Coordinates of C-alpha atoms in Angstrom, one line a residue:
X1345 CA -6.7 35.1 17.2
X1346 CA -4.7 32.2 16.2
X1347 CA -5.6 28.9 16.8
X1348 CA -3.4 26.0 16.1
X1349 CA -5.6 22.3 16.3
X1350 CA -3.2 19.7 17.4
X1351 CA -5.5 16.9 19.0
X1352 CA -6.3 19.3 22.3
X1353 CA -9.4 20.3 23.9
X1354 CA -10.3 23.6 22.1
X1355 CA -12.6 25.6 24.4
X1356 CA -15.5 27.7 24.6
X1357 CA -13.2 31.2 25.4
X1358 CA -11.9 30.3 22.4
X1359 CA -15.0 29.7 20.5
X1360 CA -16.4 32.6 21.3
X1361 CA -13.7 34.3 20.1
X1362 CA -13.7 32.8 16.7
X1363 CA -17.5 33.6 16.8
X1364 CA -17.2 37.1 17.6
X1365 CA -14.2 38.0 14.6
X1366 CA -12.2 35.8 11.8
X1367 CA -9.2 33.8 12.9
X1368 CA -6.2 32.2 11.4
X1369 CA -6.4 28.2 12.0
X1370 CA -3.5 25.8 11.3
X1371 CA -3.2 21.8 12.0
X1372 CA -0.3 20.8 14.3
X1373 CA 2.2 18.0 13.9
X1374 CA 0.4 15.7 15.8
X1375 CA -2.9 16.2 14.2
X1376 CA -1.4 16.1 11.1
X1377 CA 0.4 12.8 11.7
X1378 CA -2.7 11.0 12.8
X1379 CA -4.5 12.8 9.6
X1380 CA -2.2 10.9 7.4
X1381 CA -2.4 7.6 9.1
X1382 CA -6.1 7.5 8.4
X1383 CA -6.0 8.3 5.1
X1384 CA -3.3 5.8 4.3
X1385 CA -5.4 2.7 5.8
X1386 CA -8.0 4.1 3.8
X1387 CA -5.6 3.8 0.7
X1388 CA -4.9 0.4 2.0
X1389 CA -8.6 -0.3 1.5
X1390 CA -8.7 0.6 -1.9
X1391 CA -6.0 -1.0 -3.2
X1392 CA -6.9 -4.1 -1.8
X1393 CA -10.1 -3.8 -2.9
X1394 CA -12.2 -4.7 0.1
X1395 CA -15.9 -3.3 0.8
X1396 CA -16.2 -0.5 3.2
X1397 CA -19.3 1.9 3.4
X1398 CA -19.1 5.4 1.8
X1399 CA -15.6 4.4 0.5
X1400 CA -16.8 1.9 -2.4
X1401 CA -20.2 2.0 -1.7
X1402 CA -23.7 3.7 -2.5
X1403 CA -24.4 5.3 0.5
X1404 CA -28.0 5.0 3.2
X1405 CA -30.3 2.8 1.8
X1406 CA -28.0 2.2 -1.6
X1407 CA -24.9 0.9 0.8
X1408 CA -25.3 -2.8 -0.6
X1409 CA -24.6 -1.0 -4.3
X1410 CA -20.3 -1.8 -5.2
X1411 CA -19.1 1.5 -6.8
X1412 CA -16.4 0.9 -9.4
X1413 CA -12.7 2.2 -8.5
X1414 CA -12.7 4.4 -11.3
X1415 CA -15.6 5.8 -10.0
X1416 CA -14.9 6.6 -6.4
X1417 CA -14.0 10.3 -7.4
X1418 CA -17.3 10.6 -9.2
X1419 CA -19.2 8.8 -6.1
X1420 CA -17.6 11.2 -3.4
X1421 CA -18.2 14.5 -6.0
X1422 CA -22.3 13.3 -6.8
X1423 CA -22.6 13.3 -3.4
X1424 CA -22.1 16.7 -2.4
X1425 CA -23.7 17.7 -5.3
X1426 CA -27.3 15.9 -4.5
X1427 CA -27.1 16.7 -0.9
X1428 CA -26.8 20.3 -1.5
X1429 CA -30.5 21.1 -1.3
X1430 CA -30.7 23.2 1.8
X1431 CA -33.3 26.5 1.6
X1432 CA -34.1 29.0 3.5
X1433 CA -32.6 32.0 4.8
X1434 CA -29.0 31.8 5.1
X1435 CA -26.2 31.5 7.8
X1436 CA -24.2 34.2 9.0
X1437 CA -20.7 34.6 8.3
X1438 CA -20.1 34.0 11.7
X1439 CA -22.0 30.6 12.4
X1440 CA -20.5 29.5 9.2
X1441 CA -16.8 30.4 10.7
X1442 CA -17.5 28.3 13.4
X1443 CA -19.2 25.4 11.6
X1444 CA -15.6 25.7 9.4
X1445 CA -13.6 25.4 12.3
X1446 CA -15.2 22.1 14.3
X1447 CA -15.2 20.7 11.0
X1448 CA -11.6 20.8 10.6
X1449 CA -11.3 20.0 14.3
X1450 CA -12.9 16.7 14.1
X1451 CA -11.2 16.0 10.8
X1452 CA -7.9 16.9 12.7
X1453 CA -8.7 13.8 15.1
X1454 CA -7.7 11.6 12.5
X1455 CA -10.4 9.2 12.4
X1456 CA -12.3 10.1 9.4
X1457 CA -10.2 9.0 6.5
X1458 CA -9.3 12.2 4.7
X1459 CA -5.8 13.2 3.5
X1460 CA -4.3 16.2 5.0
X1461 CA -4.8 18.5 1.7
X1462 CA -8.5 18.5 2.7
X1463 CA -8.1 19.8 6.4
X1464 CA -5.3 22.6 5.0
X1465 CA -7.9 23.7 2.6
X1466 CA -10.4 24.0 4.8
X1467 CA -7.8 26.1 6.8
X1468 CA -7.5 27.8 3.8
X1469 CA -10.9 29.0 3.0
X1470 CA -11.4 30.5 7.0
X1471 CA -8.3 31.7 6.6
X1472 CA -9.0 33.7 3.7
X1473 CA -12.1 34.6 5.1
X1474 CA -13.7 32.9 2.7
X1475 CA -17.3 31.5 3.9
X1476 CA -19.4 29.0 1.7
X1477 CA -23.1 30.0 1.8
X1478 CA -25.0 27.3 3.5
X1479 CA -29.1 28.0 3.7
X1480 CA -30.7 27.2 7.5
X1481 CA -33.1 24.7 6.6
X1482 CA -33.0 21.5 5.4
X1483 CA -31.1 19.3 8.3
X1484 CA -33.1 16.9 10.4
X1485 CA -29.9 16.6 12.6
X1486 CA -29.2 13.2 11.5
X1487 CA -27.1 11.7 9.6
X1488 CA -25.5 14.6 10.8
X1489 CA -26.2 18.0 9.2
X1490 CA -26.3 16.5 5.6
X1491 CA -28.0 19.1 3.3
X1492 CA -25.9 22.2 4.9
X1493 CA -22.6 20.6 5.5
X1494 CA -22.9 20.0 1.5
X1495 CA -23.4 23.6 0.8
X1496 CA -19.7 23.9 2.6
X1497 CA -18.0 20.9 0.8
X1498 CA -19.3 22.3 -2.8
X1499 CA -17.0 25.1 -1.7
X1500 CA -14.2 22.9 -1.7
X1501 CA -15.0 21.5 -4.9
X1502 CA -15.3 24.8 -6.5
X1503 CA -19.5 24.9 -6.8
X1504 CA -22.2 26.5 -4.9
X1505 CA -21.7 30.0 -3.4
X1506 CA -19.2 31.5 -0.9
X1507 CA -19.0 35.0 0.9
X1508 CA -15.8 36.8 0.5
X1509 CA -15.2 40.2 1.9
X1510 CA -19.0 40.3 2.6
X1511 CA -19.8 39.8 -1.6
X1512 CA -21.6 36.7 -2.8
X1513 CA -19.4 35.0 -5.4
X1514 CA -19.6 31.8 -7.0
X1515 CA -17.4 29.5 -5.0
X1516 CA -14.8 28.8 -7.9
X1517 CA -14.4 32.3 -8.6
X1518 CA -13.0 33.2 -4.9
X1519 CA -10.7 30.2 -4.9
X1520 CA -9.3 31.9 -8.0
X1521 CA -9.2 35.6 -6.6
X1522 CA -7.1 33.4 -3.1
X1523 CA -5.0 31.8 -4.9
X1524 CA -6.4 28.5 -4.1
X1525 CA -7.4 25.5 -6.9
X1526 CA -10.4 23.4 -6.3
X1527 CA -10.2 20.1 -4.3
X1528 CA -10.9 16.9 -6.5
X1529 CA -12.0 14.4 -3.6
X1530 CA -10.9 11.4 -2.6
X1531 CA -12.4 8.1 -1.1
X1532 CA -14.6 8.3 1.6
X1533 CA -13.6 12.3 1.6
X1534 CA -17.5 13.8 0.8
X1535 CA -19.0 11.9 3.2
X1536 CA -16.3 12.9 6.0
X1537 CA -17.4 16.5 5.2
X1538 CA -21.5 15.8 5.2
X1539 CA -21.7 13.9 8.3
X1540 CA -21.3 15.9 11.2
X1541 CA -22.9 17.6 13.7
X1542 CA -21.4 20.9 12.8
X1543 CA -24.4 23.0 11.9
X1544 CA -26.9 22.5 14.5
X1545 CA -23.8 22.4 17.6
X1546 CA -22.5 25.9 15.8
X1547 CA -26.2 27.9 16.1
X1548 CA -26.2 26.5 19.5
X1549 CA -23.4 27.9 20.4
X1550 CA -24.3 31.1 18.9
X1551 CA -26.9 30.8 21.0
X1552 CA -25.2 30.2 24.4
X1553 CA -22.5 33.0 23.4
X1554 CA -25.9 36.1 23.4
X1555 CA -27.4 33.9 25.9
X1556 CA -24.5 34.8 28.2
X1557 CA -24.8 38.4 27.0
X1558 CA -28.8 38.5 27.4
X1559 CA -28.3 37.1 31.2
X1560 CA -25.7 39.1 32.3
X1561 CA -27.9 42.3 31.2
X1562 CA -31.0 40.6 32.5
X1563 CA -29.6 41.0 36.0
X1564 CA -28.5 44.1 35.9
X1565 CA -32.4 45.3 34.6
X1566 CA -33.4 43.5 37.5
X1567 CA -31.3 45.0 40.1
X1568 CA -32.3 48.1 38.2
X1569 CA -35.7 47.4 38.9
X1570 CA -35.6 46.4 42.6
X1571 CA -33.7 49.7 43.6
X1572 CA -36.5 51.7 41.2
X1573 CA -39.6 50.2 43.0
X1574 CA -37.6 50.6 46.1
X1575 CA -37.3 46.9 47.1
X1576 CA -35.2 44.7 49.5
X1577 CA -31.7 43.1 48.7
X1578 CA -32.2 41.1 51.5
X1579 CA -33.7 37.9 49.9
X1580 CA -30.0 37.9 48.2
X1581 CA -28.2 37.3 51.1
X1582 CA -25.7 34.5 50.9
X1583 CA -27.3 32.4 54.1
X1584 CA -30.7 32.5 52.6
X1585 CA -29.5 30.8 49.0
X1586 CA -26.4 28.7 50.9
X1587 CA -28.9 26.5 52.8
X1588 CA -30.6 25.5 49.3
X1589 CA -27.6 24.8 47.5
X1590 CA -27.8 25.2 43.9
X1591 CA -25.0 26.9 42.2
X1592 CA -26.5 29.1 39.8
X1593 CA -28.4 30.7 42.3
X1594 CA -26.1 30.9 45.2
X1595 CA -24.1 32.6 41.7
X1596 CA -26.7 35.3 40.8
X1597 CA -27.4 36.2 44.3
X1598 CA -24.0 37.4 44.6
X1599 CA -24.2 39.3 41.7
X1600 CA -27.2 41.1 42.4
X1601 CA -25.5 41.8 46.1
X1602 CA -23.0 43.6 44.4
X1603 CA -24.9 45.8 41.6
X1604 CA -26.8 47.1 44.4
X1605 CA -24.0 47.6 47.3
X1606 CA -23.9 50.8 47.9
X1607 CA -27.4 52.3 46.7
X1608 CA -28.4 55.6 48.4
X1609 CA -32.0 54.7 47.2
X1610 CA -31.8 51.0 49.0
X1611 CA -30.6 52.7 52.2
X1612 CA -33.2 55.0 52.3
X1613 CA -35.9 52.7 53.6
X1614 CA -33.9 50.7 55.2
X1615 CA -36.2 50.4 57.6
X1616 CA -39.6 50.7 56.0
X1617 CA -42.5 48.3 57.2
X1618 CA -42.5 46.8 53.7
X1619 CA -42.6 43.0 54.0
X1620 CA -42.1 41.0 51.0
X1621 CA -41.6 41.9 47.3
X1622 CA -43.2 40.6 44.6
X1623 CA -41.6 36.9 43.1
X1624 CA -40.1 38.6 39.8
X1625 CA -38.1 41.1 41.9
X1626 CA -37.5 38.6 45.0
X1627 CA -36.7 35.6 43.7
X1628 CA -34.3 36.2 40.8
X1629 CA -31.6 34.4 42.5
X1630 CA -34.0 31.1 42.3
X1631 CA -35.3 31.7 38.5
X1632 CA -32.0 33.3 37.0
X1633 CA -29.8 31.2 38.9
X1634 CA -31.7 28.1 37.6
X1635 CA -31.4 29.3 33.8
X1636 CA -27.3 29.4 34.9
X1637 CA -27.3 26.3 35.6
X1638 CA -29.1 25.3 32.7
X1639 CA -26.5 27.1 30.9
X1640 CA -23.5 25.6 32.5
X1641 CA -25.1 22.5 31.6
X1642 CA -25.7 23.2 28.4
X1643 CA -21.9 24.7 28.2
X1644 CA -20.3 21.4 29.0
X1645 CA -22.4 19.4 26.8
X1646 CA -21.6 21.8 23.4
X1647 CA -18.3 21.7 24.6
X1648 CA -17.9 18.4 24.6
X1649 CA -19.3 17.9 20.9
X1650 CA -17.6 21.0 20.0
X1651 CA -14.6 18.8 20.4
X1652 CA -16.1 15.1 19.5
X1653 CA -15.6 13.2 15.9
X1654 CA -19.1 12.9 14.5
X1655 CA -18.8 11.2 11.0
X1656 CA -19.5 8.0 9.7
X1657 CA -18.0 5.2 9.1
X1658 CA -15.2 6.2 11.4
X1659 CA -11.0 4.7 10.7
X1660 CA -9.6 3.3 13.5
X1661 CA -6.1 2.7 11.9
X1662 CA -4.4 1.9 15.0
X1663 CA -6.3 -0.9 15.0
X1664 CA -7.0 -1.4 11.4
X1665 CA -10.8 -1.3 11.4
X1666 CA -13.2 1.1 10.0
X1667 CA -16.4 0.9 12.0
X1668 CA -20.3 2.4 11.2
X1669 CA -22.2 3.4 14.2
X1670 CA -23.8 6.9 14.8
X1671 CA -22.1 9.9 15.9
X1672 CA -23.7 11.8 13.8
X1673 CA -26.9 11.5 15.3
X1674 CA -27.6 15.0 17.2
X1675 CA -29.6 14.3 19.6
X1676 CA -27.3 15.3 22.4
X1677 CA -27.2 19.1 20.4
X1678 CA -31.0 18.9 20.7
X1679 CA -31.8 17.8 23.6
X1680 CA -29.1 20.8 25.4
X1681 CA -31.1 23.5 22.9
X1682 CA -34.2 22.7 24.1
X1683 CA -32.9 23.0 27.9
X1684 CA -31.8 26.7 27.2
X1685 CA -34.8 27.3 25.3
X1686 CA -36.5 27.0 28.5
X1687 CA -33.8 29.2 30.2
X1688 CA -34.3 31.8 27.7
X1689 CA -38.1 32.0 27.9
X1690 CA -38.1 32.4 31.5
X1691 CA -35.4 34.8 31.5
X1692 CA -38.1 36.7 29.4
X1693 CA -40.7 35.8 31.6
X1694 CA -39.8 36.9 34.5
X1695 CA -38.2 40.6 32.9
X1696 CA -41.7 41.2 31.6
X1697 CA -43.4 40.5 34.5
X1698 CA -41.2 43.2 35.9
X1699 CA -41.9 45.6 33.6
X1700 CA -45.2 45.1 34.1
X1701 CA -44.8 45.7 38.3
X1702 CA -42.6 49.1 37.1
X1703 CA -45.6 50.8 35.4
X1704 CA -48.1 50.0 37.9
X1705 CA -48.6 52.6 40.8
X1706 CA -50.0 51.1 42.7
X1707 CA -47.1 48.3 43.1
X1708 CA -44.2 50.4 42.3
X1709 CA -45.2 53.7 44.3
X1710 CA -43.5 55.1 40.9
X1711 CA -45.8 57.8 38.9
X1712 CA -48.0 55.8 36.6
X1713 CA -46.7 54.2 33.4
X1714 CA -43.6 56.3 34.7
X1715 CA -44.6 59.7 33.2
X1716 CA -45.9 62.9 34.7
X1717 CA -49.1 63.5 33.7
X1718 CA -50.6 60.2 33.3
X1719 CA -53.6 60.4 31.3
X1720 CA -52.8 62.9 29.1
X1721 CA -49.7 61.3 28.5
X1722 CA -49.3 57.1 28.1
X1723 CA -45.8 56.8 28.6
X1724 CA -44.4 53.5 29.1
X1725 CA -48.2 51.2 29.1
X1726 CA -47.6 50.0 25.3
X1727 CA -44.3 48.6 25.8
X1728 CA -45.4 46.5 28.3
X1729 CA -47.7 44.9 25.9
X1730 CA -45.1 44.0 23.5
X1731 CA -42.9 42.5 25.8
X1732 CA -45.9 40.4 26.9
X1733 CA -46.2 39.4 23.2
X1734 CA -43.1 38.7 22.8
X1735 CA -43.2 36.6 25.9
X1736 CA -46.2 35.2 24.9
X1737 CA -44.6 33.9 21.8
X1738 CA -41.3 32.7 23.3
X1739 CA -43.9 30.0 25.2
X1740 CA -44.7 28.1 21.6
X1741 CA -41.2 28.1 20.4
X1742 CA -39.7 27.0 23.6
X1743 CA -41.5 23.7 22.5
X1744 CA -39.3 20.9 22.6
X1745 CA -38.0 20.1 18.9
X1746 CA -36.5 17.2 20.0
X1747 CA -39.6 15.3 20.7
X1748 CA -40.3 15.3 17.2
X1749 CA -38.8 13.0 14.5
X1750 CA -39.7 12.1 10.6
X1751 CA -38.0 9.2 9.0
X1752 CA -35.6 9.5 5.9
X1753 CA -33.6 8.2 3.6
X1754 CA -35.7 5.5 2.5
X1755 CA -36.6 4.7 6.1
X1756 CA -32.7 3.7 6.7
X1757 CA -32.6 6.4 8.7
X1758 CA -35.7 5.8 10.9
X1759 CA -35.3 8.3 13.9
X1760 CA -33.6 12.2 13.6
X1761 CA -32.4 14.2 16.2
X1762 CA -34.1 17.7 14.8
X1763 CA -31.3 19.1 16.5
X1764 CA -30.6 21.5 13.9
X1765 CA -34.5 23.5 14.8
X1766 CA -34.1 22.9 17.9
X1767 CA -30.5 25.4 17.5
X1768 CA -31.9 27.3 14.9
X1769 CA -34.9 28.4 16.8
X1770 CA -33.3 29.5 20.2
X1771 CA -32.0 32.8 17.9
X1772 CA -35.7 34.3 17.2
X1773 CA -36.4 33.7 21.3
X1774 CA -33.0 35.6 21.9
X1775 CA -34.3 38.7 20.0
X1776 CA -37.7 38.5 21.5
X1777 CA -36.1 38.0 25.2
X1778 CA -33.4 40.9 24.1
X1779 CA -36.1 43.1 23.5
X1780 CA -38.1 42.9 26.5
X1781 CA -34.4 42.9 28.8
X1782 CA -33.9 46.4 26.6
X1783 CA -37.6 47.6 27.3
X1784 CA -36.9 46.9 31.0
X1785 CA -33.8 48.7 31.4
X1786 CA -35.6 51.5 29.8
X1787 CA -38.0 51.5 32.4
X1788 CA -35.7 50.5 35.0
X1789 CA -33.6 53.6 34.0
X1790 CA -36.9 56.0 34.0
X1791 CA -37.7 54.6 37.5
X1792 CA -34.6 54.9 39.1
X1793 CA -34.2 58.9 37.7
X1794 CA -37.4 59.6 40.2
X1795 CA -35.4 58.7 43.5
X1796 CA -33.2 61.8 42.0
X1797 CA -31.6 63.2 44.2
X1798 CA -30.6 59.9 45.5
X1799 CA -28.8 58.0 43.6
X1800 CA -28.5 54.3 43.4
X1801 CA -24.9 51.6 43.0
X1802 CA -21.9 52.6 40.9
X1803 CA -22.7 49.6 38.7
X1804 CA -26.6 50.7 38.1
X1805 CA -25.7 54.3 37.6
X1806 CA -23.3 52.8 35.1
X1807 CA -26.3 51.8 33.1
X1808 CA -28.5 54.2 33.7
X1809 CA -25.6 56.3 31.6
X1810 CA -25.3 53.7 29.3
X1811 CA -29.4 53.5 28.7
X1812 CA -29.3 57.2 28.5
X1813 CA -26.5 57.0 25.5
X1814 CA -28.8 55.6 23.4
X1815 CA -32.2 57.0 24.6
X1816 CA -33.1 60.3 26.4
X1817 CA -35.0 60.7 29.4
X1818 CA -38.9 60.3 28.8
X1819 CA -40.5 63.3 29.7
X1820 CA -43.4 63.9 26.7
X1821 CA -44.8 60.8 25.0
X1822 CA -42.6 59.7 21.7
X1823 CA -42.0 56.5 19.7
X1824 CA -39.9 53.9 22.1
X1825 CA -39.3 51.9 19.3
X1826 CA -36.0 53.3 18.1
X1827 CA -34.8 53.6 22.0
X1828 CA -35.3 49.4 22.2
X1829 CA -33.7 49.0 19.0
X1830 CA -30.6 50.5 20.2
X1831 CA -30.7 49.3 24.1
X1832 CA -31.3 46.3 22.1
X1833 CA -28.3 46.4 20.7
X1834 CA -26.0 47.2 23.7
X1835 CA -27.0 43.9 25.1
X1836 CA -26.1 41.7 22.4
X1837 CA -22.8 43.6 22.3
X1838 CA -22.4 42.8 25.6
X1839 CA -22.6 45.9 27.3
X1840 CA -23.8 44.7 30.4
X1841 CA -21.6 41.9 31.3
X1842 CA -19.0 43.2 33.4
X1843 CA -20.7 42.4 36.9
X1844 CA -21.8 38.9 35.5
X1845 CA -18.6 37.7 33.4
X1846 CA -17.1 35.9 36.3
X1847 CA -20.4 33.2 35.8
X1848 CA -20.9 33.3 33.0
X1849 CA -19.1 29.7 31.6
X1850 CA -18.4 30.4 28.2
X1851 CA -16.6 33.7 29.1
X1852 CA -14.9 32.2 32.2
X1853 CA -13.4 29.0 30.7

């Protein structure tokens, strides 16, 4: 993909994209006009010799400290040097692609001061595929995401680490191998490239991006599982969710309507004296279609910062001011990532609890733990215990992060967003809620194969192929293990998103 940033709204398709491979960026005329307008008032600045924060100042608490003109190189270049302490395991490529690009996006707004050389570079370095390593930890989410986004600048400088072609290399020694010379920075330009919001609003949008892929799949394990345990699709019917109202459910219904028109299994009881299903299999429409909305939600809001100038002090050379105020301050990112933490626990939730109804006779009417010969063999009964610990351990990191804050910098900066761990942790309860989606589908596809003859939907039967790619039917007990590992997988490629992509927001957009 190529993506050209000329002042417009750059979406969450397009995100995604730039998530899922690398991309060639370039700044547009406009952008690049409006680049250099900012940086000339900030020239202006110098030469005049007035006192603006972070462009002749010491910086937080230090801001009443006058730094020397001579040493304004020295004071951007210390900077991103001492703020480089980040630890922890560190970012993938792909995060770090798309922290790269909203960097240069809000940079392209022109309202941060920095000179156009800066911005190309940074084109540069994504262009070249080459991506600096930034550690996970060490952001509170405000002043912006200090400690990582200096891991990224010391790139620019030539110091720290980068990953090209996949190899860890000093960061001077791939700048060499592209053809590119280190950046020596100018006023204000450091602190332009450490404020920002970058980091914690790129693992949240990771996390929306598998989020979409783990719902989409979640709905087709569920029809999966009502057609198995020979439920009703009536509870999905359009008049039942109109007269409530919310779109995410009036959403999923449909979806579910279609994955199980046409069901030979569905229409063979028809008319049974059944009453009501259990809630995990009748009211998906209510549970998943409220984690859609929480995901639209949570779509417009990354969006919207995806797109926003989050630095400090911001150039308004239009009307030649340079204000402080606190765009940085993530608690926007935070507060949206611990929305869809919810969404993604009870996504879990709920699949568990129907694996749990699947390997139960006496609520399924399916053979025990889905094997002949129950007893001698155990089938599918220990998987359901790890999808309940994994549940289980999806309700302590659905915490709220955001509801925590430490003060820094020398108490200047008194209350943090924690946005960053609030992102950050929504990735270990997608891998947990993946799991228990694949260990559903698994049983979901064993269920379903003891209605044979009948058959169920073309869309289910497309899974139960697609299940039975990766893992064999289950006839004599065997490790499972390697089977979820690799239905695992299928889901966060997005296997299972055909029936859904139409709701899903970052996919539609």
């Amino acid at each position: 993909m190529t993506l050209t940033i000329d002042n417009q709204l750059i979406s969450l398709a397009e995100l995604r994209k730039a998530w899922l491979a690398p991309v060639e960026i370039a700044i547009g005329g406009d952008a690049r006009h409006r680049i250099a307008e900012s940086c000339e008032y900030i020239n202006e600045i110098v030469s005049e010799g007035r006192e603006v924060y972070g462009v002749n100042t010491g910086f937080g608490k230090l801001a009443n400290v006058h730094i020397a003109d001579e040493e304004l190189v020295h004071l951007q270049e210390n900077l991103v040097r001492s703020h480089a302490v980040g630890v922890g395991e560190d970012l993938d490529d792909a995060i770090v692609r798309l922290v790269m690009i909203m960097k240069v996006i809000a940079l392209a707004e022109g309202f941060s001061g920095v000179r156009p050389e800066l911005v190309d570079m940074l084109c540069q370095l994504i262009n070249h595929e080459i991506y600096p390593r930034i550690p996970s930890q060490g952001s509170v989410g405000a002043s912006g995401d200090l400690a990582p986004l200096a891991h990224l600048a010391g790139a620019l400088i030539g110091t720290g680490e980068v990953r090209m072609n996949g190899t860890l290399m000093p960061a001077h020694v791939a700048l060499e191998e592209a053809g590119l010379a280190p950046l020596t920075l100018a006023p204000k330009e450091g602190l332009a490239l450490i404020n920002g919001t970058q980091v914690s609003t790129a693992l949240a949008l990771a996390a929306v991006f598998r989020c979409e892929n783990l719902l989409s799949a979640a709905l087709v394990a569920g029809a999966m599982s009502v057609d198995a345990t020979k439920g009703s699709d009536t509870p999905f019917d359009r008049q039942i969710q109109n007269v409530r109202g919310h779109g995410g459910q009036i959403a999923v219904a449909s979806v579910l309507r279609e994955l199980m028109r046409g069901s030979e299994i569905r229409a063979s009881h028809v008319g049974c004296d059944h009453v009501q299903d259990p809630y995990s299999l009748r009211c998906q429409p209510q549970v998943i279609g409220a984690c859609l909305d929480v995901l639209r939600h949570v779509c417009a809001v990354l969006e919207t910062e995806a797109n926003a100038v989050t630095d400090n002090p911001l150039v308004f050379a239009e009307s030649s001011s340079v204000m402080s105020g606190g765009n940085f301050h993530a608690e926007p990112v935070a507060f949206a990532a611990d929305y869809l933490a919810l969404a993604i626990a009870e996504i879990g939730a709920m699949s568990e609890r129907r694996v749990a109804l699947l390997i139960d006779p006496q609520m399924s009417e399916l053979p025990a733990v889905l094997v002949e010969d129950s007893g001698l063999k155990s089938g599918f009964m220990l998987v359901q215990v790890t999808a309940a610990a994994l549940a289980s351990e999806n309700k302590s990191l659905a915490h709220p992060a955001s509801v925590d804050s430490l003060p820094t910098s020398l108490n200047q900066e008194d209350h943090v967003s924690m946005a960053t761990f609030a992102a950050r942790r929504l990735h270990p309860m997608l891998d947990n809620v993946v799991n228990i989606v694949a260990i559903e589908l698994l049983a979901a596809t064993q269920g379903i194969e003891f209605h044979r003859p009948k058959h169920s939907s073309m869309p289910i039967e497309g899974a139960v192929t697609a299940v039975r790619e990766v893992s064999p039917h289950y006839s004599e007990d065997r490790s499972l293990a390697p089977d979820i590992a690799r239905v695992a997988a299928l889901i966060d490629k997005g296997v299972f998103c055909e029936h859904a992509a139409s709701v899903l927001p970052a996919q539609s957009s």
